[in-house]
Amino acid sequence: MTHPRSRAYLLCPPTYFEVNYRINPWMDPTTPVDTELAGKQWQRLRETLAELGHTIHELPPAPDLPDMVYAANGGFVLDGIAYGARFRHPQRAAEADHHLRWYEQQGWRTHQPAEVNEGEGDFAWTGEVILAGYGFRTDPAAHREVQEVFGRPVLSLQLVDPRFYHLDTALAVLREGDAAQLAYYPGAFSPGSQRVLHRLFPNAVVADEVDAAAFGLNLVSDGERVVLNAEASGMAAKLAAAGYQPMPVELSELKKGGGSVKCCILELRR
């Protein structure tokens, strides 16, 4: 097991979080959201990351953009370059400008995308390869664009279950580098993509449908400590058996919008 590495993360407070439209199977505008509880749960997530030694940056939330709390979808940041988002649904489109403006203000090099993509929702960095999801939100053309922007190899993976509409709901990088290790739920992927994952990452932690439905793969790992949704107890047990230290955080309110730990966190990689 590698030693944990301090990370830099971007989060956005759920000040305006609510579920008043439906753009994924988890969202139900008729189910009440406890905004105060959502704020407390998000704050505990932020505190957990800080207690683990990670650096936290905050993106100011904007009125009328309730999904901004899912900061991971606003870009993909690698090698000091912030590749912006271009959202599939009009309800979230305005989030992209808020993200790019923040990166510019912080001195990051930025790239305005030409293709539809939802940032780290559909892009994951293994330390060697960019894993890229498509099927529901991000266009495959964005995979080619990302490869040109970063000059890094991109591996396309097809998502086929609408419940797992972003790559980060079905797959997570537990450890980066030459000995990269993933966790993923095979049923979220096409048969060909399942075979590719099995061949390239034979040491992966394989999740089941219960783990995935509890957002157990929507996690953040520093190579040793893994922050994940408290509901995903089965996934936590699998991670512990694989040598990781699970750090459960309760995010029941934010799950009502179709996201959990990873959706709230975008990694800033210099």
mmCIF file of C-alpha atoms in Angstrom:
data_model
loop_
_atom_site.group_PDB
_atom_site.id
_atom_site.type_symbol
_atom_site.label_atom_id
_atom_site.label_comp_id
_atom_site.label_asym_id
_atom_site.label_seq_id
_atom_site.Cartn_x
_atom_site.Cartn_y
_atom_site.Cartn_z
ATOM 1 C CA MET A 1 0.000 0.000 0.000
ATOM 2 C CA THR A 2 1.324 3.451 -0.905
ATOM 3 C CA HIS A 3 1.428 6.271 1.602
ATOM 4 C CA PRO A 4 -1.436 8.770 1.357
ATOM 5 C CA ARG A 5 -0.687 11.940 -0.579
ATOM 6 C CA SER A 6 -2.095 15.323 0.335
ATOM 7 C CA ARG A 7 -4.510 16.561 -2.319
ATOM 8 C CA ALA A 8 -6.076 19.884 -3.252
ATOM 9 C CA TYR A 9 -9.842 19.841 -3.703
ATOM 10 C CA LEU A 10 -12.495 22.257 -4.920
ATOM 11 C CA LEU A 11 -15.920 22.139 -3.229
ATOM 12 C CA CYS A 12 -19.030 24.300 -3.493
ATOM 13 C CA PRO A 13 -21.374 24.802 -0.500
ATOM 14 C CA PRO A 14 -24.989 23.599 -0.973
ATOM 15 C CA THR A 15 -26.400 27.032 -0.131
ATOM 16 C CA TYR A 16 -29.008 26.864 -2.895
ATOM 17 C CA PHE A 17 -29.310 23.083 -3.138
ATOM 18 C CA GLU A 18 -32.778 21.712 -3.874
ATOM 19 C CA VAL A 19 -34.351 19.184 -6.219
ATOM 20 C CA ASN A 20 -36.827 21.072 -8.389
ATOM 21 C CA TYR A 21 -36.266 19.270 -11.692
ATOM 22 C CA ARG A 22 -35.380 15.759 -12.834
ATOM 23 C CA ILE A 23 -32.341 15.079 -15.012
ATOM 24 C CA ASN A 24 -31.297 11.714 -13.561
ATOM 25 C CA PRO A 25 -33.172 8.704 -12.142
ATOM 26 C CA TRP A 26 -32.358 9.616 -8.531
ATOM 27 C CA MET A 27 -34.007 13.052 -8.615
ATOM 28 C CA ASP A 28 -37.634 13.355 -7.499
ATOM 29 C CA PRO A 29 -38.960 16.920 -7.148
ATOM 30 C CA THR A 30 -41.838 15.610 -5.002
ATOM 31 C CA THR A 31 -39.420 14.369 -2.292
ATOM 32 C CA PRO A 32 -38.608 17.148 0.195
ATOM 33 C CA VAL A 33 -34.982 18.161 0.712
ATOM 34 C CA ASP A 34 -33.802 19.259 4.153
ATOM 35 C CA THR A 35 -31.549 22.152 3.120
ATOM 36 C CA GLU A 36 -30.227 22.706 6.631
ATOM 37 C CA LEU A 37 -29.273 19.045 6.988
ATOM 38 C CA ALA A 38 -27.683 19.066 3.532
ATOM 39 C CA GLY A 39 -25.493 21.952 4.675
ATOM 40 C CA LYS A 40 -24.464 20.142 7.843
ATOM 41 C CA GLN A 41 -23.646 16.950 5.956
ATOM 42 C CA TRP A 42 -21.608 18.861 3.389
ATOM 43 C CA GLN A 43 -19.750 20.676 6.169
ATOM 44 C CA ARG A 44 -18.866 17.347 7.772
ATOM 45 C CA LEU A 45 -17.530 16.136 4.412
ATOM 46 C CA ARG A 46 -15.384 19.268 4.167
ATOM 47 C CA GLU A 47 -14.110 18.802 7.722
ATOM 48 C CA THR A 48 -13.252 15.160 7.049
ATOM 49 C CA LEU A 49 -11.123 16.076 4.037
ATOM 50 C CA ALA A 50 -9.350 18.814 6.006
ATOM 51 C CA GLU A 51 -8.715 16.455 8.936
ATOM 52 C CA LEU A 52 -7.017 14.074 6.489
ATOM 53 C CA GLY A 53 -4.596 16.851 5.583
ATOM 54 C CA HIS A 54 -6.040 17.879 2.234
ATOM 55 C CA THR A 55 -6.253 21.489 1.055
ATOM 56 C CA ILE A 56 -9.796 22.751 0.492
ATOM 57 C CA HIS A 57 -10.806 25.521 -1.901
ATOM 58 C CA GLU A 58 -14.385 26.764 -2.209
ATOM 59 C CA LEU A 59 -16.282 27.799 -5.312
ATOM 60 C CA PRO A 60 -18.902 30.438 -4.412
ATOM 61 C CA PRO A 61 -22.427 29.077 -5.049
ATOM 62 C CA ALA A 62 -24.823 30.927 -7.314
ATOM 63 C CA PRO A 63 -28.615 31.353 -6.944
ATOM 64 C CA ASP A 64 -30.774 29.379 -9.373
ATOM 65 C CA LEU A 65 -28.035 26.752 -9.821
ATOM 66 C CA PRO A 66 -28.961 24.146 -7.196
ATOM 67 C CA ASP A 67 -26.614 21.491 -8.581
ATOM 68 C CA MET A 68 -23.436 23.574 -8.181
ATOM 69 C CA VAL A 69 -22.751 21.604 -5.002
ATOM 70 C CA TYR A 70 -21.700 18.777 -7.350
ATOM 71 C CA ALA A 71 -18.440 20.556 -8.076
ATOM 72 C CA ALA A 72 -16.791 17.567 -9.768
ATOM 73 C CA ASN A 73 -18.911 18.108 -12.862
ATOM 74 C CA GLY A 74 -17.541 21.598 -13.542
ATOM 75 C CA GLY A 75 -14.198 20.623 -15.047
ATOM 76 C CA PHE A 76 -11.247 18.264 -15.249
ATOM 77 C CA VAL A 77 -7.946 19.592 -13.907
ATOM 78 C CA LEU A 78 -4.601 17.984 -14.698
ATOM 79 C CA ASP A 79 -1.045 19.224 -15.312
ATOM 80 C CA GLY A 80 -2.053 22.728 -14.213
ATOM 81 C CA ILE A 81 -4.713 22.960 -16.943
ATOM 82 C CA ALA A 82 -8.422 23.340 -16.169
ATOM 83 C CA TYR A 83 -10.515 21.830 -18.959
ATOM 84 C CA GLY A 84 -13.977 23.311 -18.596
ATOM 85 C CA ALA A 85 -17.384 21.655 -18.668
ATOM 86 C CA ARG A 86 -20.153 21.940 -21.234
ATOM 87 C CA PHE A 87 -23.244 20.493 -19.616
ATOM 88 C CA ARG A 88 -25.723 18.194 -21.322
ATOM 89 C CA HIS A 89 -28.827 19.705 -19.696
ATOM 90 C CA PRO A 90 -29.778 23.395 -19.882
ATOM 91 C CA GLN A 91 -30.596 23.468 -16.159
ATOM 92 C CA ARG A 92 -26.866 23.193 -15.391
ATOM 93 C CA ALA A 93 -25.349 25.021 -18.361
ATOM 94 C CA ALA A 94 -24.564 28.256 -16.507
ATOM 95 C CA GLU A 95 -22.399 26.409 -13.962
ATOM 96 C CA ALA A 96 -19.609 26.090 -16.519
ATOM 97 C CA ASP A 97 -18.836 29.821 -16.631
ATOM 98 C CA HIS A 98 -18.653 30.036 -12.833
ATOM 99 C CA HIS A 99 -16.051 27.273 -12.827
ATOM 100 C CA LEU A 100 -13.898 28.685 -15.608
ATOM 101 C CA ARG A 101 -13.980 32.141 -14.030
ATOM 102 C CA TRP A 102 -12.782 30.693 -10.721
ATOM 103 C CA TYR A 103 -9.909 28.810 -12.365
ATOM 104 C CA GLU A 104 -8.843 31.943 -14.226
ATOM 105 C CA GLN A 105 -8.938 34.006 -11.041
ATOM 106 C CA GLN A 106 -6.765 31.415 -9.317
ATOM 107 C CA GLY A 107 -4.169 31.552 -12.082
ATOM 108 C CA TRP A 108 -4.888 28.227 -13.741
ATOM 109 C CA ARG A 109 -4.478 27.767 -17.475
ATOM 110 C CA THR A 110 -7.958 27.118 -18.833
ATOM 111 C CA HIS A 111 -9.445 25.465 -21.901
ATOM 112 C CA GLN A 112 -12.956 26.282 -23.081
ATOM 113 C CA PRO A 113 -14.380 22.994 -24.388
ATOM 114 C CA ALA A 114 -15.960 22.629 -27.791
ATOM 115 C CA GLU A 115 -17.606 19.314 -26.871
ATOM 116 C CA VAL A 116 -20.278 18.325 -24.363
ATOM 117 C CA ASN A 117 -18.672 16.971 -21.210
ATOM 118 C CA GLU A 118 -19.326 16.999 -17.464
ATOM 119 C CA GLY A 119 -15.807 17.192 -16.090
ATOM 120 C CA GLU A 120 -14.668 14.760 -13.447
ATOM 121 C CA GLY A 121 -18.103 13.265 -13.510
ATOM 122 C CA ASP A 122 -16.893 11.409 -16.604
ATOM 123 C CA PHE A 123 -13.086 11.706 -16.441
ATOM 124 C CA ALA A 124 -10.823 9.886 -13.969
ATOM 125 C CA TRP A 125 -7.028 10.014 -13.752
ATOM 126 C CA THR A 126 -5.143 6.806 -12.943
ATOM 127 C CA GLY A 127 -1.706 8.431 -12.918
ATOM 128 C CA GLU A 128 -1.041 6.950 -16.349
ATOM 129 C CA VAL A 129 -4.295 7.093 -18.317
ATOM 130 C CA ILE A 130 -7.438 9.230 -18.355
ATOM 131 C CA LEU A 131 -10.500 6.990 -18.057
ATOM 132 C CA ALA A 132 -13.438 8.590 -19.855
ATOM 133 C CA GLY A 133 -17.117 7.686 -19.636
ATOM 134 C CA TYR A 134 -19.814 8.183 -22.254
ATOM 135 C CA GLY A 135 -23.363 7.067 -22.879
ATOM 136 C CA PHE A 136 -25.478 9.576 -20.977
ATOM 137 C CA ARG A 137 -23.758 12.929 -20.383
ATOM 138 C CA THR A 138 -20.334 13.301 -22.008
ATOM 139 C CA ASP A 139 -19.934 12.990 -25.785
ATOM 140 C CA PRO A 140 -17.172 10.659 -27.065
ATOM 141 C CA ALA A 141 -15.859 13.621 -29.072
ATOM 142 C CA ALA A 142 -14.864 15.202 -25.743
ATOM 143 C CA HIS A 143 -12.569 12.221 -25.127
ATOM 144 C CA ARG A 144 -10.594 13.115 -28.249
ATOM 145 C CA GLU A 145 -10.570 16.768 -27.216
ATOM 146 C CA VAL A 146 -9.213 15.908 -23.759
ATOM 147 C CA GLN A 147 -6.461 13.796 -25.284
ATOM 148 C CA GLU A 148 -5.381 16.752 -27.431
ATOM 149 C CA VAL A 149 -5.541 19.207 -24.522
ATOM 150 C CA PHE A 150 -3.495 17.116 -22.096
ATOM 151 C CA GLY A 151 -1.431 14.912 -24.401
ATOM 152 C CA ARG A 152 -2.335 11.956 -22.214
ATOM 153 C CA PRO A 153 -3.838 8.647 -23.371
ATOM 154 C CA VAL A 154 -7.610 8.420 -22.975
ATOM 155 C CA LEU A 155 -9.521 5.168 -22.539
ATOM 156 C CA SER A 156 -13.214 5.370 -23.459
ATOM 157 C CA LEU A 157 -15.703 3.357 -21.393
ATOM 158 C CA GLN A 158 -19.382 3.011 -22.292
ATOM 159 C CA LEU A 159 -21.980 3.391 -19.541
ATOM 160 C CA VAL A 160 -25.238 1.530 -20.134
ATOM 161 C CA ASP A 161 -27.280 1.799 -16.912
ATOM 162 C CA PRO A 162 -29.050 5.183 -16.571
ATOM 163 C CA ARG A 163 -28.800 5.013 -12.774
ATOM 164 C CA PHE A 164 -25.037 5.317 -13.196
ATOM 165 C CA TYR A 165 -25.092 8.165 -15.658
ATOM 166 C CA HIS A 166 -21.620 9.496 -14.789
ATOM 167 C CA LEU A 167 -18.408 7.473 -14.682
ATOM 168 C CA ASP A 168 -17.844 8.539 -11.070
ATOM 169 C CA THR A 169 -21.018 6.772 -9.968
ATOM 170 C CA ALA A 170 -19.709 3.458 -11.329
ATOM 171 C CA LEU A 171 -15.917 3.611 -11.015
ATOM 172 C CA ALA A 172 -13.287 5.116 -8.717
ATOM 173 C CA VAL A 173 -9.498 5.283 -8.695
ATOM 174 C CA LEU A 174 -8.288 3.972 -5.335
ATOM 175 C CA ARG A 175 -4.571 4.218 -6.037
ATOM 176 C CA GLU A 176 -2.724 6.013 -8.855
ATOM 177 C CA GLY A 177 0.492 5.220 -10.701
ATOM 178 C CA ASP A 178 2.129 2.120 -12.152
ATOM 179 C CA ALA A 179 0.209 -0.075 -9.722
ATOM 180 C CA ALA A 180 -3.076 1.795 -10.113
ATOM 181 C CA GLN A 181 -6.075 0.129 -8.520
ATOM 182 C CA LEU A 182 -9.718 0.762 -9.325
ATOM 183 C CA ALA A 183 -13.058 -0.052 -7.810
ATOM 184 C CA TYR A 184 -15.982 -0.442 -10.212
ATOM 185 C CA TYR A 185 -19.389 -1.998 -10.758
ATOM 186 C CA PRO A 186 -19.289 -4.140 -13.932
ATOM 187 C CA GLY A 187 -23.039 -3.937 -14.565
ATOM 188 C CA ALA A 188 -22.801 -0.208 -15.255
ATOM 189 C CA PHE A 189 -20.642 -0.821 -18.338
ATOM 190 C CA SER A 190 -21.092 -2.353 -21.770
ATOM 191 C CA PRO A 191 -19.730 -5.898 -22.227
ATOM 192 C CA GLY A 192 -16.721 -4.618 -24.175
ATOM 193 C CA SER A 193 -15.885 -2.018 -21.560
ATOM 194 C CA GLN A 194 -16.180 -4.662 -18.844
ATOM 195 C CA ARG A 195 -13.620 -6.801 -20.665
ATOM 196 C CA VAL A 196 -11.247 -3.859 -21.058
ATOM 197 C CA LEU A 197 -11.447 -3.012 -17.352
ATOM 198 C CA HIS A 198 -10.916 -6.636 -16.376
ATOM 199 C CA ARG A 199 -7.842 -6.961 -18.603
ATOM 200 C CA LEU A 200 -6.204 -3.678 -17.649
ATOM 201 C CA PHE A 201 -7.094 -3.666 -13.942
ATOM 202 C CA PRO A 202 -7.231 -7.307 -12.823
ATOM 203 C CA ASN A 203 -6.612 -6.278 -9.201
ATOM 204 C CA ALA A 204 -9.702 -4.039 -9.050
ATOM 205 C CA VAL A 205 -12.118 -4.088 -6.148
ATOM 206 C CA VAL A 206 -15.310 -5.289 -7.811
ATOM 207 C CA ALA A 207 -18.502 -3.782 -6.439
ATOM 208 C CA ASP A 208 -21.980 -5.252 -6.694
ATOM 209 C CA GLU A 209 -25.270 -3.567 -7.529
ATOM 210 C CA VAL A 210 -26.077 -2.869 -3.873
ATOM 211 C CA ASP A 211 -22.728 -1.109 -3.431
ATOM 212 C CA ALA A 212 -23.280 0.999 -6.535
ATOM 213 C CA ALA A 213 -26.883 1.886 -5.683
ATOM 214 C CA ALA A 214 -25.674 3.134 -2.285
ATOM 215 C CA PHE A 215 -23.256 5.440 -4.170
ATOM 216 C CA GLY A 216 -20.416 3.395 -2.724
ATOM 217 C CA LEU A 217 -18.262 4.032 -5.797
ATOM 218 C CA ASN A 218 -18.783 7.794 -5.664
ATOM 219 C CA LEU A 219 -15.779 8.058 -3.382
ATOM 220 C CA VAL A 220 -12.488 9.888 -2.947
ATOM 221 C CA SER A 221 -9.241 8.084 -2.123
ATOM 222 C CA ASP A 222 -5.785 9.432 -1.293
ATOM 223 C CA GLY A 223 -4.224 6.019 -1.827
ATOM 224 C CA GLU A 224 -4.922 4.831 1.696
ATOM 225 C CA ARG A 225 -7.903 6.622 3.281
ATOM 226 C CA VAL A 226 -11.184 6.399 1.356
ATOM 227 C CA VAL A 227 -14.026 8.826 2.022
ATOM 228 C CA LEU A 228 -17.351 7.330 0.953
ATOM 229 C CA ASN A 229 -21.081 7.470 1.579
ATOM 230 C CA ALA A 230 -21.971 6.014 4.987
ATOM 231 C CA GLU A 231 -24.875 4.082 3.460
ATOM 232 C CA ALA A 232 -22.397 1.947 1.476
ATOM 233 C CA SER A 233 -21.399 -0.374 4.334
ATOM 234 C CA GLY A 234 -20.828 -3.326 2.019
ATOM 235 C CA MET A 235 -18.436 -1.297 -0.110
ATOM 236 C CA ALA A 236 -16.634 -0.097 3.010
ATOM 237 C CA ALA A 237 -16.070 -3.726 4.017
ATOM 238 C CA LYS A 238 -14.664 -4.575 0.572
ATOM 239 C CA LEU A 239 -12.282 -1.605 0.746
ATOM 240 C CA ALA A 240 -11.110 -2.574 4.232
ATOM 241 C CA ALA A 241 -10.468 -6.122 3.036
ATOM 242 C CA ALA A 242 -8.352 -4.664 0.210
ATOM 243 C CA GLY A 243 -6.200 -2.772 2.712
ATOM 244 C CA TYR A 244 -7.784 0.675 2.621
ATOM 245 C CA GLN A 245 -9.168 2.699 5.515
ATOM 246 C CA PRO A 246 -12.842 3.598 4.897
ATOM 247 C CA MET A 247 -13.980 6.987 6.177
ATOM 248 C CA PRO A 248 -17.821 6.975 6.020
ATOM 249 C CA VAL A 249 -19.651 10.295 5.717
ATOM 250 C CA GLU A 250 -23.446 10.670 5.809
ATOM 251 C CA LEU A 251 -24.739 12.419 2.668
ATOM 252 C CA SER A 252 -28.373 11.323 2.544
ATOM 253 C CA GLU A 253 -29.717 14.719 1.457
ATOM 254 C CA LEU A 254 -27.269 15.256 -1.381
ATOM 255 C CA LYS A 255 -27.979 11.749 -2.636
ATOM 256 C CA LYS A 256 -31.492 12.993 -3.455
ATOM 257 C CA GLY A 257 -29.923 15.015 -6.264
ATOM 258 C CA GLY A 258 -28.094 11.986 -7.646
ATOM 259 C CA GLY A 259 -24.665 12.552 -6.119
ATOM 260 C CA SER A 260 -22.496 11.742 -3.139
ATOM 261 C CA VAL A 261 -18.902 12.217 -1.994
ATOM 262 C CA LYS A 262 -17.051 12.339 -5.317
ATOM 263 C CA CYS A 263 -19.715 14.442 -7.022
ATOM 264 C CA CYS A 264 -19.019 17.154 -4.428
ATOM 265 C CA ILE A 265 -15.242 17.117 -4.933
ATOM 266 C CA LEU A 266 -13.099 18.174 -7.882
ATOM 267 C CA GLU A 267 -9.378 17.472 -7.570
ATOM 268 C CA LEU A 268 -6.983 20.286 -8.488
ATOM 269 C CA ARG A 269 -3.842 18.698 -9.948
ATOM 270 C CA ARG A 270 -0.864 20.953 -10.604
#
